[in-house]
mmCIF file of C-alpha atoms in Angstrom:
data_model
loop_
_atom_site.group_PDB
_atom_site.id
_atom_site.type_symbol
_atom_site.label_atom_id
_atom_site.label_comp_id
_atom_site.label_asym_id
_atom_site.label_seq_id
_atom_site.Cartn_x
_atom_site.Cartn_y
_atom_site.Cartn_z
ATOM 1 C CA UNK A 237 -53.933 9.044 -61.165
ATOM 2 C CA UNK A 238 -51.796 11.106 -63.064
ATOM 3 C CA UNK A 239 -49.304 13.600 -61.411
ATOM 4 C CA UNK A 240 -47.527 15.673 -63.814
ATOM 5 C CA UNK A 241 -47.395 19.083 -64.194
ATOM 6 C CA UNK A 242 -48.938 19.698 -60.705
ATOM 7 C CA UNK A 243 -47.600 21.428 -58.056
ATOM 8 C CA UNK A 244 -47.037 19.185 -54.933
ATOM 9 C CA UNK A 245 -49.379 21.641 -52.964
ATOM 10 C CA UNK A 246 -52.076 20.026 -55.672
ATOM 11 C CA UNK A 247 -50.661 16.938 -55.751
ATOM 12 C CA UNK A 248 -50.952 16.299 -51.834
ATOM 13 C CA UNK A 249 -54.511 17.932 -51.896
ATOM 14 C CA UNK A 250 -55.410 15.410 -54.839
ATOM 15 C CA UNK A 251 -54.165 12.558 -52.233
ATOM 16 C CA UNK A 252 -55.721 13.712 -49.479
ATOM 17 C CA UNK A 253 -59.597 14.748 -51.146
ATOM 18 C CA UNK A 254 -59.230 11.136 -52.620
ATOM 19 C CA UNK A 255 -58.179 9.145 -49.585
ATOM 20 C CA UNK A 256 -61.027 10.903 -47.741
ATOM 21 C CA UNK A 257 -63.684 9.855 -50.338
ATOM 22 C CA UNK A 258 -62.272 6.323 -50.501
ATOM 23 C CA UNK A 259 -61.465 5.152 -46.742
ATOM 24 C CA UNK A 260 -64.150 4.348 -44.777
ATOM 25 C CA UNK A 261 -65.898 6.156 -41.516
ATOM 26 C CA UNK A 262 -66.026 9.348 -43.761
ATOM 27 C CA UNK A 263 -62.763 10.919 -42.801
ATOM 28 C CA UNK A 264 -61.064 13.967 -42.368
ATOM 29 C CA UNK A 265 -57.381 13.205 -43.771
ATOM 30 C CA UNK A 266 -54.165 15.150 -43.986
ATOM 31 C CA UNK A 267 -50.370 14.573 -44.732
ATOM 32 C CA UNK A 268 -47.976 15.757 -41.749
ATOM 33 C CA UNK A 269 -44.315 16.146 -42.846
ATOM 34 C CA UNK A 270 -41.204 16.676 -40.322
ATOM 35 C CA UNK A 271 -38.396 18.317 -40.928
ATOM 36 C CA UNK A 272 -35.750 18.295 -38.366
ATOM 37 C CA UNK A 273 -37.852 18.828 -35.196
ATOM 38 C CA UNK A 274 -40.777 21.030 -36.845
ATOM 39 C CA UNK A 275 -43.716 19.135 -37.777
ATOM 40 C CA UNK A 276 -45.923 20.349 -40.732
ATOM 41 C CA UNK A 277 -49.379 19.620 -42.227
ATOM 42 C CA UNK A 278 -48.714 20.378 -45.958
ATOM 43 C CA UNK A 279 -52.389 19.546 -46.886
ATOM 44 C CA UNK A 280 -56.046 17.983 -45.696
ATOM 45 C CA UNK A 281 -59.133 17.034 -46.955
ATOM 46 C CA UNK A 282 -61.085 19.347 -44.161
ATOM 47 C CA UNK A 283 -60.148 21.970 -41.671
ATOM 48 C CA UNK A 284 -60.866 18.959 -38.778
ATOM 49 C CA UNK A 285 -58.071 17.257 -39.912
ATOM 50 C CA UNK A 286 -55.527 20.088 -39.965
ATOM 51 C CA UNK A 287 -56.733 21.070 -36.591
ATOM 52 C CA UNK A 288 -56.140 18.177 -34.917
ATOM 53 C CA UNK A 289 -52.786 17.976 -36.143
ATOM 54 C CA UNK A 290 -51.895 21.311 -34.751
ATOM 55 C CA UNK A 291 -52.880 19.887 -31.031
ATOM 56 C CA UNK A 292 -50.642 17.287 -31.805
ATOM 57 C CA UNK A 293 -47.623 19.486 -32.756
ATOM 58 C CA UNK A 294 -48.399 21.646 -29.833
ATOM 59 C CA UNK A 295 -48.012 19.421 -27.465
ATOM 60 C CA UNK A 296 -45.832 16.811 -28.959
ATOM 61 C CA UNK A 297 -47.322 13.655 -29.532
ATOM 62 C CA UNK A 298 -50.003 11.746 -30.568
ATOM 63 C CA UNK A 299 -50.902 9.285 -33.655
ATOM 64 C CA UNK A 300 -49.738 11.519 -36.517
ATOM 65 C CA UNK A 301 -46.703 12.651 -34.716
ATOM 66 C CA UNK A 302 -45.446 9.461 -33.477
ATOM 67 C CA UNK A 303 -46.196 7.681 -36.758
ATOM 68 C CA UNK A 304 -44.279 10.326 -38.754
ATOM 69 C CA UNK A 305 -41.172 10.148 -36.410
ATOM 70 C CA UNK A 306 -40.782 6.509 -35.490
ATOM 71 C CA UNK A 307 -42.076 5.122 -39.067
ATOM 72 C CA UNK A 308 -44.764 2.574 -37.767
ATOM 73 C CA UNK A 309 -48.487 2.562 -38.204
ATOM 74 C CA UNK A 310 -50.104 3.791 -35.422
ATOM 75 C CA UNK A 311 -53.606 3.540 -34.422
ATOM 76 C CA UNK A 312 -56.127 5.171 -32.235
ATOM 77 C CA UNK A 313 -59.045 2.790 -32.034
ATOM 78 C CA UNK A 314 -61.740 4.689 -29.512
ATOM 79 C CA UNK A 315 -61.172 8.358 -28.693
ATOM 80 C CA UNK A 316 -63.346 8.210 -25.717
ATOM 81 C CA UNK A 317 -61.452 5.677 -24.065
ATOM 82 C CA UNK A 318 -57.735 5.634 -25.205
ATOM 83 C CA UNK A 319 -55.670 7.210 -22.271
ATOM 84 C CA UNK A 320 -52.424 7.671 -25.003
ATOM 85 C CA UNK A 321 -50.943 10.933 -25.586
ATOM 86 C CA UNK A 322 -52.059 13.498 -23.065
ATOM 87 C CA UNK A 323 -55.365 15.506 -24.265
ATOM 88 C CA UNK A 324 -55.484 14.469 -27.549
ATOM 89 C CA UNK A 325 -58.003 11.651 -27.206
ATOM 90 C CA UNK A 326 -60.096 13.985 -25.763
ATOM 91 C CA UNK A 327 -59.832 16.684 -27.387
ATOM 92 C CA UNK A 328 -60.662 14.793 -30.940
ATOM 93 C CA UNK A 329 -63.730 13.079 -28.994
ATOM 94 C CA UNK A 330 -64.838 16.683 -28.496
ATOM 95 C CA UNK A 331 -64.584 17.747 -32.554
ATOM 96 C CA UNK A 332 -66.577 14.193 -33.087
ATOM 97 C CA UNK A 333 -63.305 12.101 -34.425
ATOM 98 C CA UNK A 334 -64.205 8.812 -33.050
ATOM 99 C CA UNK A 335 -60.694 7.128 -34.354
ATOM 100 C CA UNK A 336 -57.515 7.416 -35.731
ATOM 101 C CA UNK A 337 -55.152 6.107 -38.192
ATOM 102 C CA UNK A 338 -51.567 7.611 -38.795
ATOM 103 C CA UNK A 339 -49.763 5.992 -41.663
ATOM 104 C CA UNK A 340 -46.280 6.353 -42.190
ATOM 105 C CA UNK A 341 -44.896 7.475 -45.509
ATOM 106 C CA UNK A 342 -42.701 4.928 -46.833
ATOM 107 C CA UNK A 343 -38.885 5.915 -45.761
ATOM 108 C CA UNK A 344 -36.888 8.273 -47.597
ATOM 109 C CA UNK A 345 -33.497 9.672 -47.133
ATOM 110 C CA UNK A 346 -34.679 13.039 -46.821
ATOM 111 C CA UNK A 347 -37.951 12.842 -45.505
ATOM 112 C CA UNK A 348 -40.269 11.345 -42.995
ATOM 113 C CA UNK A 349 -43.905 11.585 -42.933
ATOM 114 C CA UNK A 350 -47.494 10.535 -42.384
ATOM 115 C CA UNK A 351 -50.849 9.959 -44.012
ATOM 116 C CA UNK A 352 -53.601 10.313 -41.391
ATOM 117 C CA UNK A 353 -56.982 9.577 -40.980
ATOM 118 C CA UNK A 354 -59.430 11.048 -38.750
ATOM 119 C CA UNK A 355 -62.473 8.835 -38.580
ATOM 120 C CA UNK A 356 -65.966 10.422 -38.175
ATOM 121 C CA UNK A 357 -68.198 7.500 -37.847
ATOM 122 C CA UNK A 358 -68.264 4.261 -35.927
ATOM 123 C CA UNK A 359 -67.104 2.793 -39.213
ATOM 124 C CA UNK A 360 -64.297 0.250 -38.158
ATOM 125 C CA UNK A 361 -60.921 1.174 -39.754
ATOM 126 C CA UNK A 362 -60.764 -2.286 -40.756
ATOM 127 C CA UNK A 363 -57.465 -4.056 -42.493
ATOM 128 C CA UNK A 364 -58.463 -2.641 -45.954
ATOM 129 C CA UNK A 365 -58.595 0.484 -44.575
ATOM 130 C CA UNK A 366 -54.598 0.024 -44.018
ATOM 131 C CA UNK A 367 -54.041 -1.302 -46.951
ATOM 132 C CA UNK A 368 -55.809 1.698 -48.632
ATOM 133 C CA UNK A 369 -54.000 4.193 -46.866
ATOM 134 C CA UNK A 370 -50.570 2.265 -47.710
ATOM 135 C CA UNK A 371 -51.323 3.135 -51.114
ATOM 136 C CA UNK A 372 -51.821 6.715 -50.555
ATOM 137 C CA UNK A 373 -48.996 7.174 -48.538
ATOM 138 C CA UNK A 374 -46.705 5.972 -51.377
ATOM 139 C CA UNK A 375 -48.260 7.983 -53.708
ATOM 140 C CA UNK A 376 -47.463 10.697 -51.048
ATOM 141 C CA UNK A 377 -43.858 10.316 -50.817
ATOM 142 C CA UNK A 378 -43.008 10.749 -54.069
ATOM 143 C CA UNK A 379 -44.146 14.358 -54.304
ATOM 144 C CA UNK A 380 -42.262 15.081 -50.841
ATOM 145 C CA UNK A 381 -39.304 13.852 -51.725
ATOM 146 C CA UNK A 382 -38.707 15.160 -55.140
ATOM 147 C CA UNK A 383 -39.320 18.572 -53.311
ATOM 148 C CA UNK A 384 -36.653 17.787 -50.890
ATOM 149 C CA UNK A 385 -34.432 16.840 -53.284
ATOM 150 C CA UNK A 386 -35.045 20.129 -55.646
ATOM 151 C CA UNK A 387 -34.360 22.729 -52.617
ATOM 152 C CA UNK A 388 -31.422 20.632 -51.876
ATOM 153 C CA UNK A 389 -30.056 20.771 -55.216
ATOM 154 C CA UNK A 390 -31.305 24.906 -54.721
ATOM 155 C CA UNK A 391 -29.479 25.412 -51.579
ATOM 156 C CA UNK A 392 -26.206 23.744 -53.083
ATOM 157 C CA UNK A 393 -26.502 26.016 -56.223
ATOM 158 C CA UNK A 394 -27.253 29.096 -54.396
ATOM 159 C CA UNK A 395 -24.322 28.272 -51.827
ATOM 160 C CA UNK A 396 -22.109 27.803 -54.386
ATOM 161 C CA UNK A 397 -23.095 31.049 -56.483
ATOM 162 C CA UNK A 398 -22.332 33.191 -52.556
ATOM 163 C CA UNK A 399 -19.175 31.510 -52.937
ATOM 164 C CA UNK A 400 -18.071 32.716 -56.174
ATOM 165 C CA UNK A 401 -19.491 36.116 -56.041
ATOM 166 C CA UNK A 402 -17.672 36.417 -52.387
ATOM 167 C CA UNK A 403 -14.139 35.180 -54.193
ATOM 168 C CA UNK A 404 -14.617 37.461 -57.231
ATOM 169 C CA UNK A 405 -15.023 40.303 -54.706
ATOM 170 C CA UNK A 406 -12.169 39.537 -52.964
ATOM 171 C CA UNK A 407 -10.202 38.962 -55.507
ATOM 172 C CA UNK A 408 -11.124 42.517 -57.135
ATOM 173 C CA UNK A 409 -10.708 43.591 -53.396
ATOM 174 C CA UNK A 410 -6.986 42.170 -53.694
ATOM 175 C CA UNK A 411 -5.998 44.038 -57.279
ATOM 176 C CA UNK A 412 -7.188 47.442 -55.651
ATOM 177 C CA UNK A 413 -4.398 46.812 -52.663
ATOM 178 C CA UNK A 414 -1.750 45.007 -55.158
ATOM 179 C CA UNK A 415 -1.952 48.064 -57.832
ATOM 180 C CA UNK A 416 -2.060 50.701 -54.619
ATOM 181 C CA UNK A 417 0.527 49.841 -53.000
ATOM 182 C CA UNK A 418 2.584 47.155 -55.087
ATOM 183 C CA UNK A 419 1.573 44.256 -52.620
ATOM 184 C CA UNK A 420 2.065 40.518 -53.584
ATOM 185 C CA UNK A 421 -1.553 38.373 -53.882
ATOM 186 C CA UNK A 422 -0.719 36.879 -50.489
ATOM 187 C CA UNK A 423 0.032 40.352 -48.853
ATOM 188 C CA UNK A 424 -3.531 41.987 -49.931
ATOM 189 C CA UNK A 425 -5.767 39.380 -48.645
ATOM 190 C CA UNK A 426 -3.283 39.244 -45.306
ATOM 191 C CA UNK A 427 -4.371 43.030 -45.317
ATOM 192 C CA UNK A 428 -8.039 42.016 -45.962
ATOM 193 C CA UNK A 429 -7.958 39.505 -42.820
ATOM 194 C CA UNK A 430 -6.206 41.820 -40.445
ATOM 195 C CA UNK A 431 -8.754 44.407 -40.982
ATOM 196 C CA UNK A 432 -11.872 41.606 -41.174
ATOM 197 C CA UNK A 433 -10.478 40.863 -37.640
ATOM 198 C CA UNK A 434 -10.113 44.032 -36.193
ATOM 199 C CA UNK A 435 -13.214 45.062 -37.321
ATOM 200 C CA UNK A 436 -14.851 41.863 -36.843
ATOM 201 C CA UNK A 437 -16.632 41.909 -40.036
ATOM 202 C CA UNK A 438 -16.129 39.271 -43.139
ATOM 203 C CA UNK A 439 -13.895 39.452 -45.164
ATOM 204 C CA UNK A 440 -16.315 39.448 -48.283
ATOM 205 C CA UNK A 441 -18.125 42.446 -46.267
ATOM 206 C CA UNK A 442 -14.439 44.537 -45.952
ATOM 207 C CA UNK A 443 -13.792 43.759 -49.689
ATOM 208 C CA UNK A 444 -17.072 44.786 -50.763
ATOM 209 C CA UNK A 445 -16.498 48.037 -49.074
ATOM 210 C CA UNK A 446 -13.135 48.541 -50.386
ATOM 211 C CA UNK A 447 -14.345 47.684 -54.217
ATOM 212 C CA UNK A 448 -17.260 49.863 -53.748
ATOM 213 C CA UNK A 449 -15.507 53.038 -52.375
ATOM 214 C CA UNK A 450 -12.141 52.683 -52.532
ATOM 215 C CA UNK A 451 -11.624 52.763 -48.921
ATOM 216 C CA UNK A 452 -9.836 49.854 -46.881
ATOM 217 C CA UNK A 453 -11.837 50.333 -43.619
ATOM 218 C CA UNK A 454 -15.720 50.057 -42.695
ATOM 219 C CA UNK A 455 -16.827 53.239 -41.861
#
């Protein structure tokens, strides 16, 4: 299977559509990602799947929850019996998933995860089965965490360009009050600060103002 030049979007769908042709007990499958506290399902083979990961997230636990959080393969063997997780069971016994496999995406710095697999049929989900959706779970992690690691590297860049467009502001901010009246470098931005605190406004804000109409106060 060849990734490149996809989007992860695609990539993820491609993992999902395949897993669910593949795994046995014609599933409904999805990938859940969490990030902080927020859990998300970034794609699924069928609208089944996706809704019974919002239950989940709503109220807080269950297979694809607990698997993406805690990192171990969890499984939900008969959802007309298993007492687990508050109304989930039921709930998926009600859309006619009869079991449930959460896999765990294999651990990353950035990123935790699950592949999950919403069983249809009576068809045991059998120890191929987990091997199966090991596989698919690592090709799912790759995809994840390259996108973590791109907005990180975006958030640094973009951080760092605020920072240099706020000093270059200041600093122009500064010459106005050093060529006005013949204050030292140290002097203007003490005049800056006095009048970021008084007005309680940023500093970057007050020298914005100041470079953009000449005056030293907000008005």
């Amino acid at each position: 299977m060849s990734f490149a030049d996809h989007s992860l979007e695609s990539v993820l769908q491609k993992v999902t559509d395949l897993a669910a042709r593949v795994l046995p007990g014609e599933p409904a499958t999805s990938v859940t990602i969490v990030d902080g506290r927020r859990a998300t399902t970034v794609a699924a083979s069928h609208p089944l799947a996706r809704q019974l990961d919002e239950v989940q997230y709503a109220q807080g636990s269950g297979p694809c929850v607990e698997a993406a959080t805690t990192g171990v393969l969890v499984e939900l063997l008969d959802t007309t019996t298993e007492t687990r997780w508050a109304a989930f069971p039921r709930v998926a016994a009600q859309r006619d998933c009869r079991a449930v496999l959460s896999f765990p995406l294999p651990a990353q710095e950035l990123v935790r995860g699950g592949l999950n697999v919403y069983a249809r049929t009576s068809e045991r989900l059998d120890e191929r089965a987990r091997q199966v959706a090991a596989r698919f779970a690592a090709y799912a992690v790759v995809p994840v965490s390259n996108m973590y690691l791109y907005e990180s590297a975006v958030g640094r860049a973009e951080h760092l360009r605020a920072a240099l467009d706020s000093r270059a502001v200041i600093d122009q901010a500064k010459g106005i009050l050093m060529e006005r009246h013949k204050l030292s470098a140290d002097q203007a931005f003490s005049a800056l600060a006095e009048v970021s605190m008084t007005a309680n406004t940023k500093v970057r804000d007050i020298a914005t103002h100041l470079v953009q109409t000449g005056e030293l106060r907000l008005t």
